[in-house]
Short mmCIF file of C-alpha atoms in Angstrom, two decimals:
data_model
loop_
_atom_site.label_atom_id
_atom_site.label_comp_id
_atom_site.label_asym_id
_atom_site.label_seq_id
_atom_site.Cartn_x
_atom_site.Cartn_y
_atom_site.Cartn_z
CA MET A 1077 -21.19 3.33 18.30
CA ASN A 1078 -22.46 -0.15 17.28
CA LEU A 1079 -20.68 -3.35 18.29
CA THR A 1080 -19.06 -3.89 14.89
CA ALA A 1081 -17.49 -0.43 14.92
CA LEU A 1082 -16.43 -1.00 18.54
CA GLU A 1083 -14.72 -4.25 17.52
CA CYS A 1084 -12.86 -2.47 14.71
CA LEU A 1085 -11.72 0.18 17.18
CA ALA A 1086 -10.58 -2.54 19.61
CA VAL A 1087 -8.63 -4.32 16.86
CA PHE A 1088 -6.98 -1.04 15.87
CA CYS A 1089 -5.97 -0.30 19.48
CA VAL A 1090 -4.61 -3.80 20.17
CA SER A 1091 -2.60 -3.76 16.93
CA LEU A 1092 -1.29 -0.28 17.74
CA LEU A 1093 -0.23 -1.45 21.21
CA LEU A 1094 1.31 -4.70 19.99
CA ALA A 1095 3.32 -2.97 17.24
CA GLY A 1096 4.49 -0.52 19.90
CA ILE A 1097 5.86 -3.49 21.86
CA ILE A 1098 7.40 -5.35 18.90
CA ILE A 1099 9.15 -2.46 17.10
CA PRO A 1100 11.43 -1.50 20.04
CA GLN A 1101 12.45 -5.18 20.32
CA ILE A 1102 13.28 -5.22 16.59
CA LEU A 1103 15.40 -2.10 17.09
CA LEU A 1104 17.21 -3.75 19.99
CA ILE A 1105 17.98 -6.90 17.98
CA ALA A 1106 19.03 -4.86 14.93
CA PHE A 1107 21.60 -2.91 16.93
CA ARG A 1108 22.90 -6.00 18.69
CA LYS A 1109 23.27 -7.95 15.42
CA ASN A 1110 24.35 -4.92 13.32
CA LEU A 1111 21.37 -5.18 10.91
CA PHE A 1112 21.12 -1.81 9.17
CA ASP A 1113 19.98 -0.39 5.85
CA GLU A 1114 22.94 0.02 3.53
CA ILE A 1115 23.63 3.60 2.42
CA ASP A 1116 24.18 4.21 -1.30
CA GLU A 1117 23.81 7.05 -3.80
CA ARG A 1118 20.03 6.56 -3.98
CA LYS A 1119 19.44 6.73 -0.22
CA ILE A 1120 18.72 10.10 1.38
CA HIS A 1121 19.08 9.07 5.03
CA HIS A 1122 22.18 9.33 7.18
CA GLY A 1123 23.28 7.20 10.08
CA ARG A 1124 22.53 3.61 11.01
CA VAL A 1125 18.84 2.80 10.58
CA PRO A 1126 17.39 -0.77 10.66
CA ARG A 1127 15.03 -1.72 7.84
CA LEU A 1128 13.13 -4.47 9.64
CA GLY A 1129 10.07 -2.52 10.85
CA GLY A 1130 7.75 -4.49 8.57
CA ILE A 1131 8.35 -7.61 10.65
CA ALA A 1132 5.90 -6.16 13.19
CA PHE A 1133 3.04 -5.79 10.69
CA MET A 1134 1.76 -9.33 10.20
CA PRO A 1135 1.87 -10.54 13.84
CA SER A 1136 0.27 -7.31 15.06
CA MET A 1137 -2.57 -7.56 12.55
CA ILE A 1138 -3.23 -11.30 12.89
CA PHE A 1139 -3.06 -11.32 16.70
CA SER A 1140 -5.38 -8.32 17.06
CA VAL A 1141 -7.95 -9.68 14.59
CA ALA A 1142 -7.87 -13.18 16.10
CA ALA A 1143 -7.90 -12.03 19.73
CA ILE A 1144 -10.62 -9.41 19.43
CA GLY A 1145 -12.72 -11.31 16.89
CA GLY A 1146 -12.60 -14.44 19.02
CA SER A 1147 -13.31 -12.56 22.26
CA PHE A 1148 -16.30 -10.68 20.88
CA THR A 1149 -17.72 -13.87 19.39
CA LEU A 1150 -17.17 -15.85 22.62
CA LEU A 1151 -18.95 -13.13 24.60
CA GLY A 1152 -21.87 -13.30 22.20
CA PHE A 1153 -21.45 -9.75 20.90
CA LEU A 1154 -20.96 -10.89 17.30
CA ASP A 1155 -22.29 -13.77 15.24
CA PHE A 1156 -20.04 -15.23 12.54
CA SER A 1157 -22.32 -18.18 11.84
CA PHE A 1158 -23.49 -16.61 8.57
CA TYR A 1159 -19.97 -17.04 7.15
CA GLY A 1160 -19.83 -19.92 4.70
CA PRO A 1161 -17.08 -22.12 3.21
CA ASP A 1162 -16.29 -19.51 0.55
CA ASP A 1163 -15.35 -17.01 3.24
CA LEU A 1164 -13.13 -19.59 4.93
CA VAL A 1165 -11.35 -20.31 1.62
CA ARG A 1166 -10.77 -16.60 1.03
CA CYS A 1167 -9.27 -16.11 4.48
CA CYS A 1168 -7.10 -19.26 4.30
CA PHE A 1169 -5.72 -18.50 0.85
CA GLY A 1170 -5.32 -14.84 1.75
CA LEU A 1171 -3.24 -15.92 4.76
CA CYS A 1172 -1.10 -18.14 2.49
CA ALA A 1173 -0.43 -15.19 0.17
CA LEU A 1174 0.41 -13.00 3.15
CA MET A 1175 2.83 -15.57 4.59
CA ILE A 1176 4.67 -15.89 1.25
CA MET A 1177 5.18 -12.12 0.99
CA TYR A 1178 6.16 -11.86 4.65
CA LEU A 1179 8.87 -14.54 4.38
CA VAL A 1180 10.20 -13.22 1.06
CA GLY A 1181 10.34 -9.73 2.54
CA ILE A 1182 12.29 -10.91 5.59
CA ALA A 1183 14.73 -12.80 3.35
CA ASP A 1184 15.23 -9.73 1.16
CA ASP A 1185 15.79 -7.42 4.14
CA LEU A 1186 18.29 -9.79 5.76
CA VAL A 1187 20.29 -11.32 2.89
CA GLY A 1188 18.80 -9.88 -0.32
CA VAL A 1189 16.57 -11.54 -2.93
CA ARG A 1190 16.95 -11.05 -6.69
CA TYR A 1191 14.06 -9.19 -8.29
CA ARG A 1192 13.25 -12.17 -10.55
CA ALA A 1193 12.77 -14.39 -7.50
CA LYS A 1194 10.59 -11.72 -5.89
CA PHE A 1195 8.44 -11.59 -9.02
CA ILE A 1196 7.95 -15.34 -8.94
CA ALA A 1197 6.96 -15.18 -5.26
CA GLN A 1198 4.55 -12.33 -6.00
CA ILE A 1199 2.94 -14.34 -8.81
CA ILE A 1200 2.51 -17.34 -6.51
CA ALA A 1201 1.00 -15.15 -3.78
CA ALA A 1202 -1.30 -13.53 -6.34
CA GLY A 1203 -2.30 -17.02 -7.50
CA PHE A 1204 -3.46 -17.85 -3.97
CA LEU A 1205 -5.63 -14.71 -3.86
CA VAL A 1206 -7.18 -15.50 -7.24
CA ALA A 1207 -7.66 -19.17 -6.33
CA SER A 1208 -9.77 -18.06 -3.37
CA GLY A 1209 -12.37 -16.77 -5.82
CA GLU A 1210 -11.48 -13.09 -5.48
CA TYR A 1211 -10.60 -11.68 -8.88
CA ILE A 1212 -11.61 -8.83 -11.18
CA ASP A 1213 -14.31 -10.22 -13.47
CA SER A 1214 -15.69 -6.87 -14.66
CA LEU A 1215 -14.24 -3.50 -15.67
CA ASP A 1216 -17.53 -1.72 -14.90
CA GLY A 1217 -17.72 -0.23 -18.39
CA PHE A 1218 -14.13 1.01 -18.61
CA CYS A 1219 -13.46 1.56 -22.33
CA GLY A 1220 -16.86 -0.06 -22.91
CA ILE A 1221 -15.84 -3.36 -21.26
CA HIS A 1222 -18.08 -4.87 -18.61
CA GLY A 1223 -17.87 -8.61 -17.92
CA ILE A 1224 -14.57 -10.45 -18.51
CA PRO A 1225 -14.35 -14.18 -19.27
CA VAL A 1226 -12.71 -16.22 -16.54
CA TRP A 1227 -9.72 -17.21 -18.70
CA VAL A 1228 -8.91 -13.51 -19.07
CA ALA A 1229 -9.96 -12.40 -15.59
CA LEU A 1230 -7.64 -14.80 -13.73
CA PRO A 1231 -4.30 -13.81 -15.34
CA PHE A 1232 -5.39 -10.16 -15.44
CA SER A 1233 -6.09 -10.20 -11.69
CA ILE A 1234 -2.70 -11.82 -11.00
CA LEU A 1235 -1.06 -9.07 -13.06
CA VAL A 1236 -2.92 -6.40 -11.09
CA VAL A 1237 -1.85 -7.91 -7.74
CA VAL A 1238 1.81 -8.04 -8.80
CA PHE A 1239 1.62 -4.49 -10.16
CA VAL A 1240 0.01 -3.00 -7.03
CA THR A 1241 2.39 -4.86 -4.69
CA ASN A 1242 5.39 -3.50 -6.59
CA ALA A 1243 3.89 -0.01 -6.69
CA ILE A 1244 3.67 0.03 -2.88
CA ASN A 1245 7.22 -1.30 -2.62
CA LEU A 1246 8.66 1.26 -5.05
CA ILE A 1247 6.96 4.30 -3.46
CA ASP A 1248 8.78 3.55 -0.18
CA GLY A 1249 11.53 6.12 -0.66
CA ILE A 1250 11.20 8.75 2.07
CA ASP A 1251 10.11 8.67 5.70
CA GLY A 1252 6.40 8.14 6.20
CA LEU A 1253 5.42 8.03 2.53
CA ALA A 1254 4.59 4.36 1.97
CA SER A 1255 3.15 3.91 5.47
CA GLY A 1256 1.14 7.14 5.09
CA LEU A 1257 -0.31 6.16 1.71
CA CYS A 1258 -1.10 2.64 2.97
CA SER A 1259 -2.73 4.08 6.11
CA ILE A 1260 -5.01 6.21 3.93
CA ALA A 1261 -5.91 3.11 1.91
CA MET A 1262 -6.55 0.98 5.02
CA LEU A 1263 -8.74 3.64 6.61
CA PHE A 1264 -10.74 3.97 3.39
CA TYR A 1265 -11.06 0.20 2.88
CA GLY A 1266 -11.96 -0.36 6.52
CA TRP A 1267 -14.73 2.22 6.30
CA VAL A 1268 -16.08 0.72 3.05
CA MET A 1269 -16.04 -2.83 4.47
CA LEU A 1270 -17.69 -1.67 7.67
CA CYS A 1271 -20.49 0.01 5.71
CA CYS A 1272 -20.94 -3.10 3.54
CA ASN A 1273 -21.07 -5.36 6.63
CA GLU A 1274 -17.92 -7.24 5.56
CA ILE A 1275 -16.75 -7.63 9.16
CA THR A 1276 -13.67 -9.82 8.69
CA TYR A 1277 -12.24 -7.58 5.99
CA ALA A 1278 -12.93 -4.48 8.06
CA LEU A 1279 -11.03 -6.04 10.98
CA VAL A 1280 -8.07 -6.84 8.71
CA ALA A 1281 -8.01 -3.24 7.46
CA PHE A 1282 -8.14 -1.66 10.91
CA GLY A 1283 -5.68 -4.22 12.35
CA THR A 1284 -3.18 -3.33 9.63
CA LEU A 1285 -3.88 0.38 10.16
CA GLY A 1286 -2.91 0.11 13.82
CA ALA A 1287 0.49 -1.39 12.98
CA LEU A 1288 1.06 1.19 10.22
CA ILE A 1289 0.30 4.14 12.51
CA GLN A 1290 2.72 2.88 15.15
CA PHE A 1291 5.41 2.32 12.54
CA PHE A 1292 4.74 5.78 11.06
CA TYR A 1293 5.58 7.32 14.43
CA TYR A 1294 8.94 5.53 14.69
CA ASN A 1295 9.76 6.11 11.01
CA VAL A 1296 8.93 9.83 10.86
CA PHE A 1297 9.54 11.07 14.40
CA GLY A 1298 12.13 8.56 15.58
CA ASN A 1299 15.67 9.80 16.14
CA ALA A 1300 18.37 7.74 14.42
CA LYS A 1301 21.04 9.14 16.74
CA VAL A 1302 19.46 7.45 19.76
CA GLY A 1303 18.43 4.28 17.92
CA LYS A 1304 14.70 5.00 17.73
CA LYS A 1305 14.26 5.26 13.95
CA ILE A 1306 13.32 2.34 11.69
CA PHE A 1307 12.39 1.63 8.06
CA MET A 1308 9.69 -0.84 6.98
CA GLY A 1309 11.90 -2.57 4.40
CA ASP A 1310 10.59 -5.03 1.83
CA THR A 1311 8.90 -7.03 4.59
CA GLY A 1312 6.58 -4.15 5.37
CA ALA A 1313 6.05 -3.03 1.77
CA LEU A 1314 5.30 -6.52 0.40
CA THR A 1315 3.15 -7.49 3.38
CA THR A 1316 1.10 -4.29 3.24
CA GLY A 1317 0.87 -4.51 -0.55
CA ILE A 1318 -0.65 -8.00 -0.52
CA ILE A 1319 -3.12 -7.02 2.23
CA ILE A 1320 -4.20 -4.04 0.14
CA CYS A 1321 -4.72 -6.34 -2.85
CA PHE A 1322 -6.72 -8.76 -0.69
CA LEU A 1323 -9.07 -5.95 0.39
CA CYS A 1324 -9.12 -4.33 -3.03
CA MET A 1325 -10.22 -7.54 -4.75
CA ARG A 1326 -12.98 -8.02 -2.20
CA ILE A 1327 -14.31 -4.51 -2.75
CA CYS A 1328 -14.56 -5.31 -6.47
CA SER A 1329 -16.84 -8.26 -5.57
CA VAL A 1330 -19.13 -6.94 -2.84
CA ASP A 1331 -22.50 -5.32 -3.45
CA GLN A 1332 -21.76 -1.60 -3.10
CA SER A 1333 -25.45 -0.74 -2.71
CA VAL A 1334 -25.45 -2.49 0.69
CA GLY A 1335 -23.19 0.24 2.02
CA GLY A 1336 -25.00 3.01 0.18
CA PHE A 1337 -22.08 3.71 -2.19
CA LYS A 1338 -22.67 5.18 -5.61
CA GLY A 1339 -20.38 4.63 -8.54
CA ASP A 1340 -18.32 1.78 -9.92
CA SER A 1341 -16.63 -0.78 -7.68
CA LEU A 1342 -13.31 -0.36 -9.48
CA VAL A 1343 -13.23 3.35 -8.66
CA ILE A 1344 -13.89 2.73 -4.97
CA ALA A 1345 -11.30 -0.08 -4.89
CA PHE A 1346 -8.46 1.72 -6.66
CA ALA A 1347 -9.01 5.38 -5.69
CA PRO A 1348 -6.52 5.27 -2.76
CA LEU A 1349 -3.91 3.58 -4.99
CA LEU A 1350 -3.80 6.08 -7.84
CA VAL A 1351 -0.67 7.95 -6.74
CA PRO A 1352 1.67 4.92 -6.31
CA CYS A 1353 0.22 3.16 -9.38
CA PHE A 1354 0.46 6.19 -11.67
CA ASP A 1355 3.94 6.96 -10.41
CA VAL A 1356 5.31 3.47 -11.07
CA VAL A 1357 3.88 3.53 -14.63
CA ARG A 1358 5.51 6.93 -15.25
CA VAL A 1359 8.85 5.71 -13.88
CA TYR A 1360 8.78 2.51 -15.96
CA ILE A 1361 7.98 4.47 -19.14
CA ARG A 1362 10.82 6.90 -18.37
CA ARG A 1363 13.32 4.08 -17.82
CA ILE A 1364 12.33 2.40 -21.09
CA ARG A 1365 12.65 5.72 -22.96
CA HIS A 1366 16.15 6.14 -21.52
CA HIS A 1367 17.04 2.52 -22.45
CA THR A 1368 17.63 1.45 -18.86
CA ASN A 1369 16.38 -1.66 -17.06
CA PRO A 1370 12.81 -0.81 -15.89
CA PHE A 1371 13.23 -3.10 -12.88
CA LEU A 1372 16.38 -1.54 -11.45
CA PRO A 1373 16.00 1.32 -8.93
CA ASP A 1374 16.82 4.96 -9.65
CA LYS A 1375 15.93 8.44 -8.35
CA SER A 1376 13.04 9.33 -10.66
CA HIS A 1377 10.02 8.69 -8.41
CA ILE A 1378 7.65 11.49 -7.46
CA HIS A 1379 9.22 11.92 -4.01
CA HIS A 1380 12.67 12.27 -5.59
CA LYS A 1381 11.28 14.97 -7.88
CA LEU A 1382 9.80 16.89 -4.95
CA LEU A 1383 13.13 16.74 -3.15
CA ASP A 1384 14.87 17.88 -6.34
CA ALA A 1385 12.45 20.82 -6.47
CA GLY A 1386 13.82 21.93 -3.11
CA LEU A 1387 11.19 20.63 -0.68
CA PRO A 1388 12.32 19.21 2.67
CA GLN A 1389 11.74 15.48 3.06
CA ARG A 1390 8.83 15.80 5.50
CA THR A 1391 7.15 18.52 3.41
CA ALA A 1392 7.44 16.30 0.33
CA MET A 1393 5.85 13.40 2.23
CA VAL A 1394 2.95 15.50 3.53
CA SER A 1395 2.40 17.01 0.07
CA ILE A 1396 2.05 13.58 -1.55
CA LEU A 1397 -0.30 12.35 1.19
CA ILE A 1398 -2.52 15.42 0.80
CA PHE A 1399 -2.50 14.99 -2.99
CA SER A 1400 -3.50 11.33 -2.59
CA LEU A 1401 -6.31 12.25 -0.18
CA LEU A 1402 -7.66 14.92 -2.51
CA LEU A 1403 -7.44 12.65 -5.56
CA SER A 1404 -9.18 9.79 -3.71
CA GLY A 1405 -11.94 12.10 -2.48
CA LEU A 1406 -12.41 13.57 -5.96
CA ASN A 1407 -12.75 10.11 -7.48
CA TYR A 1408 -15.20 8.97 -4.82
CA TRP A 1409 -17.34 12.08 -5.36
CA LEU A 1410 -17.26 12.06 -9.17
CA ALA A 1411 -17.83 8.29 -9.43
CA ALA A 1412 -21.57 8.87 -8.93
CA TYR A 1413 -21.74 11.30 -11.84
CA LEU A 1414 -19.11 10.38 -14.44
CA ASN A 1415 -18.36 7.36 -16.57
CA ILE A 1416 -15.37 5.40 -15.30
CA THR A 1417 -13.44 5.98 -18.54
CA VAL A 1418 -13.94 9.75 -18.36
CA LEU A 1419 -12.94 9.72 -14.69
CA PHE A 1420 -9.77 7.78 -15.48
CA ILE A 1421 -8.82 10.29 -18.19
CA ILE A 1422 -9.33 13.13 -15.69
CA ASP A 1423 -7.06 11.34 -13.20
CA ILE A 1424 -4.33 10.96 -15.82
CA LEU A 1425 -4.60 14.63 -16.81
CA ILE A 1426 -4.36 15.74 -13.15
CA PHE A 1427 -1.28 13.58 -12.62
CA MET A 1428 0.32 14.82 -15.85
CA VAL A 1429 -0.30 18.47 -14.95
CA ALA A 1430 1.18 17.89 -11.49
CA ASN A 1431 4.31 16.34 -13.02
CA ILE A 1432 4.69 19.12 -15.58
CA TRP A 1433 4.43 21.69 -12.80
CA LEU A 1434 7.05 19.74 -10.86
CA ASN A 1435 9.40 19.65 -13.85
CA ILE A 1436 9.06 23.42 -14.26
CA ALA A 1437 9.83 23.94 -10.56
CA ILE A 1438 12.89 21.66 -10.80
CA ASN A 1439 14.21 23.43 -13.92
CA ARG A 1440 13.78 26.83 -12.29
CA ARG A 1441 15.66 25.68 -9.18
CA HIS A 1442 18.46 24.23 -11.28
CA ALA A 1443 18.70 27.46 -13.27
CA ARG A 1444 18.92 29.54 -10.07
CA ASN A 1445 21.63 27.30 -8.64
CA ASN A 1446 23.47 26.77 -11.96
CA ILE A 1447 23.02 23.00 -11.73
#
């Protein structure tokens, strides 16, 4: 194992340990101050469960990256002298975007924030990412489009950041789903950045992964009856979403050949995000067809459909994670052989077939139970 991989492992372990210290303290405060997730007709959980787990994400990631990165550099194991002012701007503006989402998430989890205000905050955070110089300036031949002029690329990139952040937030509906999907994305991005020698971004990915894995344990295996279960809330979803966008935008800019990757940058960047992104588009289209507000929550997401088909909550979560892994692997493999437009059409067809199969399973179950 080389020193860079060792540093990533150290960052992951420190973040895992730190999140393991912070989350129990959050649980303690939540029970003392009576801070719990409100139960309504959309919620599938029972009992008093705090929704403040995401508060542990940002401090765990930042402390682990700063502590390990600084220690390895001080000991002379790593040399960051090749980093220029552009890298500093990216990190500073990325931190600004992260702080905005973190504070908005905390406010929403504690007192509630209207969705219009959250959209404005997301646009401002996306503006910081784009202002750092990280934006999508090429579609790699998708629908025959390659380079994009700056005046189109900037607002388009902001739109993508807002869309992806909301997709991560909206997929957070059952235990372990959002954290599991984000863990897959962080592991994939960390590996890509490590191969492309983008050390700082690899550390961010593995630092976030450590916090997500620790949260996953409390969220999935924690027992609400003894006060050991917690939800990530909007703090966790928004924070993780903006970090994913930060890494995703960078992957679109780096030279993939350095890491030996074949295929288009967009495919590598968005492959782990296909399930939440496709699902949020499907849900929005469905709400518009039914003349309902596309921004108000309902029970039409893919995890709700799996539960409606009769699957237990944990089985539904594992099924979606496996589907996401398979779809990501298929895209990574086919990216070297197929045009990005053809690959995107295949992805849509796979997702449509999966949803049709789900609808058939739901209808059969309803028929059996006379629902």
